[in-house]
PDB file of N, CA and C in Angstrom:
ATOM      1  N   UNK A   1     -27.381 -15.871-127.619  1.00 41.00           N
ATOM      2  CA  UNK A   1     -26.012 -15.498-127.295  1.00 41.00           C
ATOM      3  C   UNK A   1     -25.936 -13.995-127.047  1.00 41.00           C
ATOM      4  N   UNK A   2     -24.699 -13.605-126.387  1.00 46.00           N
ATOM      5  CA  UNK A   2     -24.822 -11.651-125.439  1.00 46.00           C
ATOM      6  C   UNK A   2     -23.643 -11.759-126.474  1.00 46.00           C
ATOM      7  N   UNK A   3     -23.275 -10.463-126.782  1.00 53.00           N
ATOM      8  CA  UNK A   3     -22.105  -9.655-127.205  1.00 53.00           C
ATOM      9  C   UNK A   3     -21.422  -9.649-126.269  1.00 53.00           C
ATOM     10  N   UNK A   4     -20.067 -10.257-126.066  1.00 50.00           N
ATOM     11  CA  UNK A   4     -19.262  -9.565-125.029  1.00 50.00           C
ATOM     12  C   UNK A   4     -18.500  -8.370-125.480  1.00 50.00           C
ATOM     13  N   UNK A   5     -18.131  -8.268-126.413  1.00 52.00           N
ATOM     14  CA  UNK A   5     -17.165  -7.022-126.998  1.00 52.00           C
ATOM     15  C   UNK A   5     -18.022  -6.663-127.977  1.00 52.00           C
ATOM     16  N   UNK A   6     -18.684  -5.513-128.231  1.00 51.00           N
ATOM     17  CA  UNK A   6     -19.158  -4.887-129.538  1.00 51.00           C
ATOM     18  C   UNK A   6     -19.273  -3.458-129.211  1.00 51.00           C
ATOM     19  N   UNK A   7     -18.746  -2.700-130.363  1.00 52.00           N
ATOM     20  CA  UNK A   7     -18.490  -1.615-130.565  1.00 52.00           C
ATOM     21  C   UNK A   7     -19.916  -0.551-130.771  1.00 52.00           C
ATOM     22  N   UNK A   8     -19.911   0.406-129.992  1.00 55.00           N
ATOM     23  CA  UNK A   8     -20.918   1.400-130.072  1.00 55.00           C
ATOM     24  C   UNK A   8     -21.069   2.065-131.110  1.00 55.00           C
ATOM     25  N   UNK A   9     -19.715   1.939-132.317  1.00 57.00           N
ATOM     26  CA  UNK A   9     -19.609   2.736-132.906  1.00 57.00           C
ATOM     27  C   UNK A   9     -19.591   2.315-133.987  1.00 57.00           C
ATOM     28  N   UNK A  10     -20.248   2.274-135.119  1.00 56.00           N
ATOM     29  CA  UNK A  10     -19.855   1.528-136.298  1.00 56.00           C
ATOM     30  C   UNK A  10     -18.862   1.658-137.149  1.00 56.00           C
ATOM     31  N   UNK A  11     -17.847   3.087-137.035  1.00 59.00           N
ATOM     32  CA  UNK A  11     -16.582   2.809-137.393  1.00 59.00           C
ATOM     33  C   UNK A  11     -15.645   1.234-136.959  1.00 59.00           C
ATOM     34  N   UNK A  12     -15.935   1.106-135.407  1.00 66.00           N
ATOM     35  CA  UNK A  12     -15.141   0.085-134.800  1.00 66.00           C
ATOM     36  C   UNK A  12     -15.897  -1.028-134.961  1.00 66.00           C
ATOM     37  N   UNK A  13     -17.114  -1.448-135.855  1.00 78.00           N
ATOM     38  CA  UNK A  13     -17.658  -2.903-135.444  1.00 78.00           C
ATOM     39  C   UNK A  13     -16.737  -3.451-136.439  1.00 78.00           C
ATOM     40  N   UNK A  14     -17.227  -4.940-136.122  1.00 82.00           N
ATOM     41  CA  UNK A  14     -16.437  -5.727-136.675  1.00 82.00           C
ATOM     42  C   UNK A  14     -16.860  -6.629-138.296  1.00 82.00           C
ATOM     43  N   UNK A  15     -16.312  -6.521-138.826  1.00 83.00           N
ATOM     44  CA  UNK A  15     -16.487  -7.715-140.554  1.00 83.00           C
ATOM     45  C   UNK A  15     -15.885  -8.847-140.782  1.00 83.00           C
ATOM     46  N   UNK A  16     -15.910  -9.877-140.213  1.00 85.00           N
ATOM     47  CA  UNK A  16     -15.498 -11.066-140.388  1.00 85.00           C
ATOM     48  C   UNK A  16     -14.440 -11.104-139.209  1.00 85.00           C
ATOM     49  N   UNK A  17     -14.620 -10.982-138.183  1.00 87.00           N
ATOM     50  CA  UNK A  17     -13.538 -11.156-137.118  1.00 87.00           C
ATOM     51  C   UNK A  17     -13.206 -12.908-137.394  1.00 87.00           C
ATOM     52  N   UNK A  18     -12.163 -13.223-137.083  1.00 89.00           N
ATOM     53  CA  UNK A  18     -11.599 -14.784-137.347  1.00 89.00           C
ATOM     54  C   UNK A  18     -10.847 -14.996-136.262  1.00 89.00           C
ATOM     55  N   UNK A  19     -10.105 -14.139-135.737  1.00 92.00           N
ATOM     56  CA  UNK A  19      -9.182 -14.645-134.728  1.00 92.00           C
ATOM     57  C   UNK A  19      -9.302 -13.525-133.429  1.00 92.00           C
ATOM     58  N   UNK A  20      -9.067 -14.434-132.453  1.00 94.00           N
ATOM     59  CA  UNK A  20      -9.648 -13.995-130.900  1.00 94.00           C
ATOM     60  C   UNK A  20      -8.082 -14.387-129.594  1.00 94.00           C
ATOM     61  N   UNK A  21      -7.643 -13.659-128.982  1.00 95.00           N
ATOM     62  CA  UNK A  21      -6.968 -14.085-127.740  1.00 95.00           C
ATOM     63  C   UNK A  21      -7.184 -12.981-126.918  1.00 95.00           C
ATOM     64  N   UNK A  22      -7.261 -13.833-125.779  1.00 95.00           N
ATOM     65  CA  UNK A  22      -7.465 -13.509-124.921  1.00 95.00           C
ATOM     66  C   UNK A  22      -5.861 -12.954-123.853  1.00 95.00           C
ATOM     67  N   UNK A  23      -4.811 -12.038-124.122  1.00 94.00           N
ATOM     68  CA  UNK A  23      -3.893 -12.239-123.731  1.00 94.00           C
ATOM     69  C   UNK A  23      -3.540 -12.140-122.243  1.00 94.00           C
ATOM     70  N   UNK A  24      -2.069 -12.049-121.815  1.00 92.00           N
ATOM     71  CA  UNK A  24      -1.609 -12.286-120.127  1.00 92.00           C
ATOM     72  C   UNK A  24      -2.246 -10.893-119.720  1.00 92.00           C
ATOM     73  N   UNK A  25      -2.274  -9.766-120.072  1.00 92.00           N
ATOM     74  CA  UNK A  25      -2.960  -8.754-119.028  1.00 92.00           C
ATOM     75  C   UNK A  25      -4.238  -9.135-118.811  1.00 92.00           C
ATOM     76  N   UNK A  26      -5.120  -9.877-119.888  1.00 94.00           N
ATOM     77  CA  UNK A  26      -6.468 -10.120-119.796  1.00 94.00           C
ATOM     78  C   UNK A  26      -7.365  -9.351-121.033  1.00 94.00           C
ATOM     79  N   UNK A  27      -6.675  -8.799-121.331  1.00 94.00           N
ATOM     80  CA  UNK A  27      -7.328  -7.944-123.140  1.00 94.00           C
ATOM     81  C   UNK A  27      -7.716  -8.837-123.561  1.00 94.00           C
ATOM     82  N   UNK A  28      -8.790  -8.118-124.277  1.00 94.00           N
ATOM     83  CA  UNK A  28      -9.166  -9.319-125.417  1.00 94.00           C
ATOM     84  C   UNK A  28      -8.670  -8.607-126.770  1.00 94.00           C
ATOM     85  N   UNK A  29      -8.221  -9.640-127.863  1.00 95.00           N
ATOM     86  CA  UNK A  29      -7.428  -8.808-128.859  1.00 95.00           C
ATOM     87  C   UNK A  29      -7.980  -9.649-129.971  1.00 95.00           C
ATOM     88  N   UNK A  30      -8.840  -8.620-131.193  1.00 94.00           N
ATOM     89  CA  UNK A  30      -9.453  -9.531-132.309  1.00 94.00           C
ATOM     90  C   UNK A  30      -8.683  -9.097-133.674  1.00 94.00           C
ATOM     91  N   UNK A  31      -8.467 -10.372-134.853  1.00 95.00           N
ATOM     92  CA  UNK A  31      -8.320  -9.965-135.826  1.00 95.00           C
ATOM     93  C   UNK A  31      -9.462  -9.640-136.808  1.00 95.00           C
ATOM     94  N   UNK A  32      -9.374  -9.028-137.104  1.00 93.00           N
ATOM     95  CA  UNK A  32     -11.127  -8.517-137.569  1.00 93.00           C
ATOM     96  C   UNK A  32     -10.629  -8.426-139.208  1.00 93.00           C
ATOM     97  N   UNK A  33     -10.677  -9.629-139.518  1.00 93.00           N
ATOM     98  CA  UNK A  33     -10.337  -9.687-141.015  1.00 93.00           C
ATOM     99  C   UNK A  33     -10.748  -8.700-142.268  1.00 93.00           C
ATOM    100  N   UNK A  34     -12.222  -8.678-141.966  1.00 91.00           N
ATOM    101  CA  UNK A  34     -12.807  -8.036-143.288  1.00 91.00           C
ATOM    102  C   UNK A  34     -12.344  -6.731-143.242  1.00 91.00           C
ATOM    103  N   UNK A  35     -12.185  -5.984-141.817  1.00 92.00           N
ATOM    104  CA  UNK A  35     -11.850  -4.145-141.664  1.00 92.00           C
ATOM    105  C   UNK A  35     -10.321  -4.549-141.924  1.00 92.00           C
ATOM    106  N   UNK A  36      -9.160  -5.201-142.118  1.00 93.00           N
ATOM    107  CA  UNK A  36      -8.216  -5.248-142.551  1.00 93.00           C
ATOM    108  C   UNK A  36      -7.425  -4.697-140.974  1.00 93.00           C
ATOM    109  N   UNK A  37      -7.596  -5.532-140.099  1.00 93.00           N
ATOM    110  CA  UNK A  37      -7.313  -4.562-138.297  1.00 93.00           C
ATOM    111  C   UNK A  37      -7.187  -5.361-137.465  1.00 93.00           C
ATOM    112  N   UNK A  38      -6.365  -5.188-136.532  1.00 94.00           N
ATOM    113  CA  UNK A  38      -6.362  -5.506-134.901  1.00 94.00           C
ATOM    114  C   UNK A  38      -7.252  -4.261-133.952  1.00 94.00           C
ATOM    115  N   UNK A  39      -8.036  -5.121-133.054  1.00 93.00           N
ATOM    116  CA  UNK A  39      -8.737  -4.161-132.023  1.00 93.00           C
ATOM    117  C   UNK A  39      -8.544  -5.040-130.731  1.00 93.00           C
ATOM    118  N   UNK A  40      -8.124  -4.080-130.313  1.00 93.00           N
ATOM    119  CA  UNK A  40      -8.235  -4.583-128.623  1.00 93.00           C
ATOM    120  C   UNK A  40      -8.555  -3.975-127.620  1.00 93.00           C
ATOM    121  N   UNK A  41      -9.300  -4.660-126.824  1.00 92.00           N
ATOM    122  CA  UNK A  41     -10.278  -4.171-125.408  1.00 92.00           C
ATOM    123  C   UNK A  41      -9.848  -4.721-124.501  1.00 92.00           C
ATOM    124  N   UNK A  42     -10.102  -4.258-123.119  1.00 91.00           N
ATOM    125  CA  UNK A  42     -10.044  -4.415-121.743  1.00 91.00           C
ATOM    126  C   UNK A  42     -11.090  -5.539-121.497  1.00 91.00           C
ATOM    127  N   UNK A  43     -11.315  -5.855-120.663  1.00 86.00           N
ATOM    128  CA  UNK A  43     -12.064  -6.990-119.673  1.00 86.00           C
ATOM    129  C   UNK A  43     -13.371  -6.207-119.856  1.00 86.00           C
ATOM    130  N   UNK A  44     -14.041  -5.149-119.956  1.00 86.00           N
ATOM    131  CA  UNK A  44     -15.535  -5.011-120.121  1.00 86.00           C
ATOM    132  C   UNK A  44     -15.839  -4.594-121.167  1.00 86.00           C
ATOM    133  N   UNK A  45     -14.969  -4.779-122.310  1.00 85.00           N
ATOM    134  CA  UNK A  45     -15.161  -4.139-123.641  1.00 85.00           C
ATOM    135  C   UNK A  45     -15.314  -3.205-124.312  1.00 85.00           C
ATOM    136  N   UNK A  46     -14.152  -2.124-123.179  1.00 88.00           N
ATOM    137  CA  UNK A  46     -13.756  -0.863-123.855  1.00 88.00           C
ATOM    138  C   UNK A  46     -12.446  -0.687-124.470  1.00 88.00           C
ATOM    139  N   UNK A  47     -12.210  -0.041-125.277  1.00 89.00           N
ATOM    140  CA  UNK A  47     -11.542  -0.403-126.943  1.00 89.00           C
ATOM    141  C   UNK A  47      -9.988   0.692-125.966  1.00 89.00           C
ATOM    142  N   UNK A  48      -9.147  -0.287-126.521  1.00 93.00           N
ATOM    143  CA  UNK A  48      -8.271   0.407-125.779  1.00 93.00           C
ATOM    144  C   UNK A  48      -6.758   0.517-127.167  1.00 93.00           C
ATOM    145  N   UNK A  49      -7.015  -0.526-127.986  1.00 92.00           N
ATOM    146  CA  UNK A  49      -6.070   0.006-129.733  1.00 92.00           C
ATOM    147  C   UNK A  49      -6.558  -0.462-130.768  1.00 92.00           C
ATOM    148  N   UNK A  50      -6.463   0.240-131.544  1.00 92.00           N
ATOM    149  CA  UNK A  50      -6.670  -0.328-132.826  1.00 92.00           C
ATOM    150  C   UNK A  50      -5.590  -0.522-134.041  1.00 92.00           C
ATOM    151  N   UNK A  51      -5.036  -1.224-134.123  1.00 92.00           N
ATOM    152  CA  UNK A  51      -3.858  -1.294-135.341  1.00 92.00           C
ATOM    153  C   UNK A  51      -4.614  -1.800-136.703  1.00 92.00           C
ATOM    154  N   UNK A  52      -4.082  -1.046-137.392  1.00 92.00           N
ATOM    155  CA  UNK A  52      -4.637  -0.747-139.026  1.00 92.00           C
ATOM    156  C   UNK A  52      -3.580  -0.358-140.039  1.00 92.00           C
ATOM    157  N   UNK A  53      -3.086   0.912-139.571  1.00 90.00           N
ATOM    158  CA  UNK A  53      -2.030   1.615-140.691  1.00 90.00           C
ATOM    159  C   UNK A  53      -1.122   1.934-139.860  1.00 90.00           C
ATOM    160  N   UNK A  54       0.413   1.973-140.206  1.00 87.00           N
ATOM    161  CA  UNK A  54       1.721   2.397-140.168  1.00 87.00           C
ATOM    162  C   UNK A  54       2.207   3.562-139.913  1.00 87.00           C
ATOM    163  N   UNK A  55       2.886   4.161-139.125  1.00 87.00           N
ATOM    164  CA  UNK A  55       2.911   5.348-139.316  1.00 87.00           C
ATOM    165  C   UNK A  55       3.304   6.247-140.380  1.00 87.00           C
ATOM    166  N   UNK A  56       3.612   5.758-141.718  1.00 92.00           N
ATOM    167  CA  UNK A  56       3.637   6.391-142.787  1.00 92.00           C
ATOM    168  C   UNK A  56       2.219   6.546-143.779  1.00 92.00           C
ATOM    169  N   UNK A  57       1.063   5.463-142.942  1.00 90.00           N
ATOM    170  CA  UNK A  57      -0.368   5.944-143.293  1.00 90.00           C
ATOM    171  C   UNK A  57      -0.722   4.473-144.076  1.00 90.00           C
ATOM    172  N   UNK A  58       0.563   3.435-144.458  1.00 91.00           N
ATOM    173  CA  UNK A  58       0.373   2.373-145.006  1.00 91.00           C
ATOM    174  C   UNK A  58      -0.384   1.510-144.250  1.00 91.00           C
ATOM    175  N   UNK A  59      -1.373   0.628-144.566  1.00 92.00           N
ATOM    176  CA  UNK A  59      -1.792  -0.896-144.153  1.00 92.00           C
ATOM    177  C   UNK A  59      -0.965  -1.326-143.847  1.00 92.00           C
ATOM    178  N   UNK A  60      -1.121  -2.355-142.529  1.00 93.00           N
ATOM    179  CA  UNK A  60      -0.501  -3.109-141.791  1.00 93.00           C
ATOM    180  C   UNK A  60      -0.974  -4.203-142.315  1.00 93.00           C
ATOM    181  N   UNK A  61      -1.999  -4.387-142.197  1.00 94.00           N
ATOM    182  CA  UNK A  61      -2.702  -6.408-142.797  1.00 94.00           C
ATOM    183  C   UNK A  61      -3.587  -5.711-144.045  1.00 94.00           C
ATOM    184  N   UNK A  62      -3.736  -7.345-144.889  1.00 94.00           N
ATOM    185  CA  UNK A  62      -4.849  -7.258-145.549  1.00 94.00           C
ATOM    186  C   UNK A  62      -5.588  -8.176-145.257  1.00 94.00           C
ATOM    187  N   UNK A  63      -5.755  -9.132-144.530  1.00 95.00           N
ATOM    188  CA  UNK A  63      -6.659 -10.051-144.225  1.00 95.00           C
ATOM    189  C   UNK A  63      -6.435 -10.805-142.671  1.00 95.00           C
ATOM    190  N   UNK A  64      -6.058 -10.342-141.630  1.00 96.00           N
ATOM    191  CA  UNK A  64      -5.611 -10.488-140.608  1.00 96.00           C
ATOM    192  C   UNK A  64      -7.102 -11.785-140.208  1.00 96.00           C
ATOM    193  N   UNK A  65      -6.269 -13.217-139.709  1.00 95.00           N
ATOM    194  CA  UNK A  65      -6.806 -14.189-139.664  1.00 95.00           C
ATOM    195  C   UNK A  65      -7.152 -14.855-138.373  1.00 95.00           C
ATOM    196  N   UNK A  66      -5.638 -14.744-137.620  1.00 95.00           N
ATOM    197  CA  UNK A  66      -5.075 -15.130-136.244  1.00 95.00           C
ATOM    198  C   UNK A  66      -4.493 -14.201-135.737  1.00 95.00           C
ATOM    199  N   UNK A  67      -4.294 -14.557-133.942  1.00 96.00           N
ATOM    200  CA  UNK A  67      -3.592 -13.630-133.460  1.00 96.00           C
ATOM    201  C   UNK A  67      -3.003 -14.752-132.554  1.00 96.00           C
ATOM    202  N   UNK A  68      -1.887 -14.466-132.141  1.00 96.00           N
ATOM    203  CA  UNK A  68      -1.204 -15.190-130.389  1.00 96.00           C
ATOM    204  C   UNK A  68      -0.110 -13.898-129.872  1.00 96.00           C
ATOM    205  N   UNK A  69       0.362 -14.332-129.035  1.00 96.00           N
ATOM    206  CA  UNK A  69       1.322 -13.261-127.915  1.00 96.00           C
ATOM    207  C   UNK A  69       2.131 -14.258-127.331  1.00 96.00           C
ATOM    208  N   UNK A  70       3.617 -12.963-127.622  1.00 94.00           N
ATOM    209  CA  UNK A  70       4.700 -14.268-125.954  1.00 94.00           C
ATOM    210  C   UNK A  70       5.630 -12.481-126.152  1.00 94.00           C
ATOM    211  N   UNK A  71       5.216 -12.510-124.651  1.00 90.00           N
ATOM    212  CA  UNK A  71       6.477 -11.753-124.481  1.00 90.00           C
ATOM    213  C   UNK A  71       6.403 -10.291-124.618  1.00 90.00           C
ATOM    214  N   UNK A  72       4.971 -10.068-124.023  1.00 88.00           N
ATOM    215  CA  UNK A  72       4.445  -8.888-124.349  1.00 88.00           C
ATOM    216  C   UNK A  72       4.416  -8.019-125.943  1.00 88.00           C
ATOM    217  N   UNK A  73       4.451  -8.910-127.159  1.00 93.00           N
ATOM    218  CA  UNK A  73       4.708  -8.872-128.618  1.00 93.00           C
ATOM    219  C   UNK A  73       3.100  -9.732-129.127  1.00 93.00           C
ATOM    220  N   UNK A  74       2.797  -9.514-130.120  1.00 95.00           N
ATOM    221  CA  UNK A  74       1.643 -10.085-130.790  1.00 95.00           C
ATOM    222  C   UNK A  74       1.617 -10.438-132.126  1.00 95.00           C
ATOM    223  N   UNK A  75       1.254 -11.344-132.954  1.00 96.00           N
ATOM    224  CA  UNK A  75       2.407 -11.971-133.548  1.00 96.00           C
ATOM    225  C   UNK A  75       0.578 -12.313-134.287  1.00 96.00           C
ATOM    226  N   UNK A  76       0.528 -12.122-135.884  1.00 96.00           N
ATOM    227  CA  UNK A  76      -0.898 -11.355-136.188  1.00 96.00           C
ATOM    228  C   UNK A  76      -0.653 -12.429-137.277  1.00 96.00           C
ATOM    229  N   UNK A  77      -1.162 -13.901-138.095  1.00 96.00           N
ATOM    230  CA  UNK A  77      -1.475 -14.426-139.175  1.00 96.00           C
ATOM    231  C   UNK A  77      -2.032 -13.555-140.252  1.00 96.00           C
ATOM    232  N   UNK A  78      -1.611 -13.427-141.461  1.00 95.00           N
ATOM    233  CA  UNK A  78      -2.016 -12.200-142.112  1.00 95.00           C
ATOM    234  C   UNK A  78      -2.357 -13.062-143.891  1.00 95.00           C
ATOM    235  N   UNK A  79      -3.177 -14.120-143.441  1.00 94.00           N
ATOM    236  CA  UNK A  79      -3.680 -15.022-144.987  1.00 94.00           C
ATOM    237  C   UNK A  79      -3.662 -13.896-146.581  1.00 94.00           C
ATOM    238  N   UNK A  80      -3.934 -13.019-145.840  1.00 92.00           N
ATOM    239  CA  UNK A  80      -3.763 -11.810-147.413  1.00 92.00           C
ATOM    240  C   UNK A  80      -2.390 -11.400-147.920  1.00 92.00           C
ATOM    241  N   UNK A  81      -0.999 -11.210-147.352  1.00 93.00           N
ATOM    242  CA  UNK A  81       0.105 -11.083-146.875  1.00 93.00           C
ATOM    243  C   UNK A  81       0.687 -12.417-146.936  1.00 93.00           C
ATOM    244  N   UNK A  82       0.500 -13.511-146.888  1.00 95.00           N
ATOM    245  CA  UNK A  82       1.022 -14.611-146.189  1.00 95.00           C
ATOM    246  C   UNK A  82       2.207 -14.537-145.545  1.00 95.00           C
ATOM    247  N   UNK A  83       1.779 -13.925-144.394  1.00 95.00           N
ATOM    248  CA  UNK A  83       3.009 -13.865-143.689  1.00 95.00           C
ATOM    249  C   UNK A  83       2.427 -13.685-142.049  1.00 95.00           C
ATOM    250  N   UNK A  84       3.315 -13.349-141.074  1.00 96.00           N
ATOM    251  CA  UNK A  84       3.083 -13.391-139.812  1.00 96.00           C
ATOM    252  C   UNK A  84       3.483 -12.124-139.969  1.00 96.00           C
ATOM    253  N   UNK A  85       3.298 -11.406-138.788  1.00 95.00           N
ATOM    254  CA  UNK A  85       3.499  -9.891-138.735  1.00 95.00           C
ATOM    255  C   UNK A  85       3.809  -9.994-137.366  1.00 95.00           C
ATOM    256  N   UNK A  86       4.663  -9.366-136.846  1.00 95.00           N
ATOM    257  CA  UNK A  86       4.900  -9.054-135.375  1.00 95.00           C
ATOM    258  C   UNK A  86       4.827  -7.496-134.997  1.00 95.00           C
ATOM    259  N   UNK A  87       3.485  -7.439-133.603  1.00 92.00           N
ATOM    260  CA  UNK A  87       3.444  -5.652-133.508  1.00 92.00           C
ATOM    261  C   UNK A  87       3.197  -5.844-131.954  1.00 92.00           C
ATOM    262  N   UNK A  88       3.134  -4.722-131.852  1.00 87.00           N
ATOM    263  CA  UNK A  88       3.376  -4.072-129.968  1.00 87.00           C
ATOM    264  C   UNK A  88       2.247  -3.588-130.081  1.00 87.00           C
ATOM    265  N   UNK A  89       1.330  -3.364-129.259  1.00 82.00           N
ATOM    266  CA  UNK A  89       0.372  -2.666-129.466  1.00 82.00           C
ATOM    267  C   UNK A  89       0.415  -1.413-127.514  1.00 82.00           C
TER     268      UNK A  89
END
């Protein structure tokens, strides 16, 4: 199997990624459970956000599981949280 998305950088690799979409621009957008994060890339797998912390410096997820989108919104399963989270990225 090839890597399609992997990070050059080992700040950005991934620890237990679980959830994957592929959304309407064509990003690919992972929940990368174990780093406690959303990362999302372009079509050749350059890193274009990363959601983690709040702008007050707080965690956003603790165990981010799933991801889906409607409506240009992204809407993040958060099994640590039990809750859904809705973010813009």
């Amino acid at each position: 199997s090839r890597c399609v998305v992997a990070s050059r950088e080992m700040r950005l690799a991934f620890l237990t990624a679980q959830g994957i979409l592929l959304d309407s621009d064509g990003a690919i957008v992972i929940a990368d459970t174990g780093n406690h994060r959303v990362q999302k890339f372009d079509f050749k797998g350059n890193l274009l956000a990363v959601l983690d912390f709040d702008a007050s410096g707080a965690p956003l997820f603790v165990s981010p599981t799933g991801i889906g989108e409607k409506e240009g919104s992204y809407y993040v399963a958060d099994s640590g949280k039990g809750c859904v989270i809705k973010v813009s990225i």
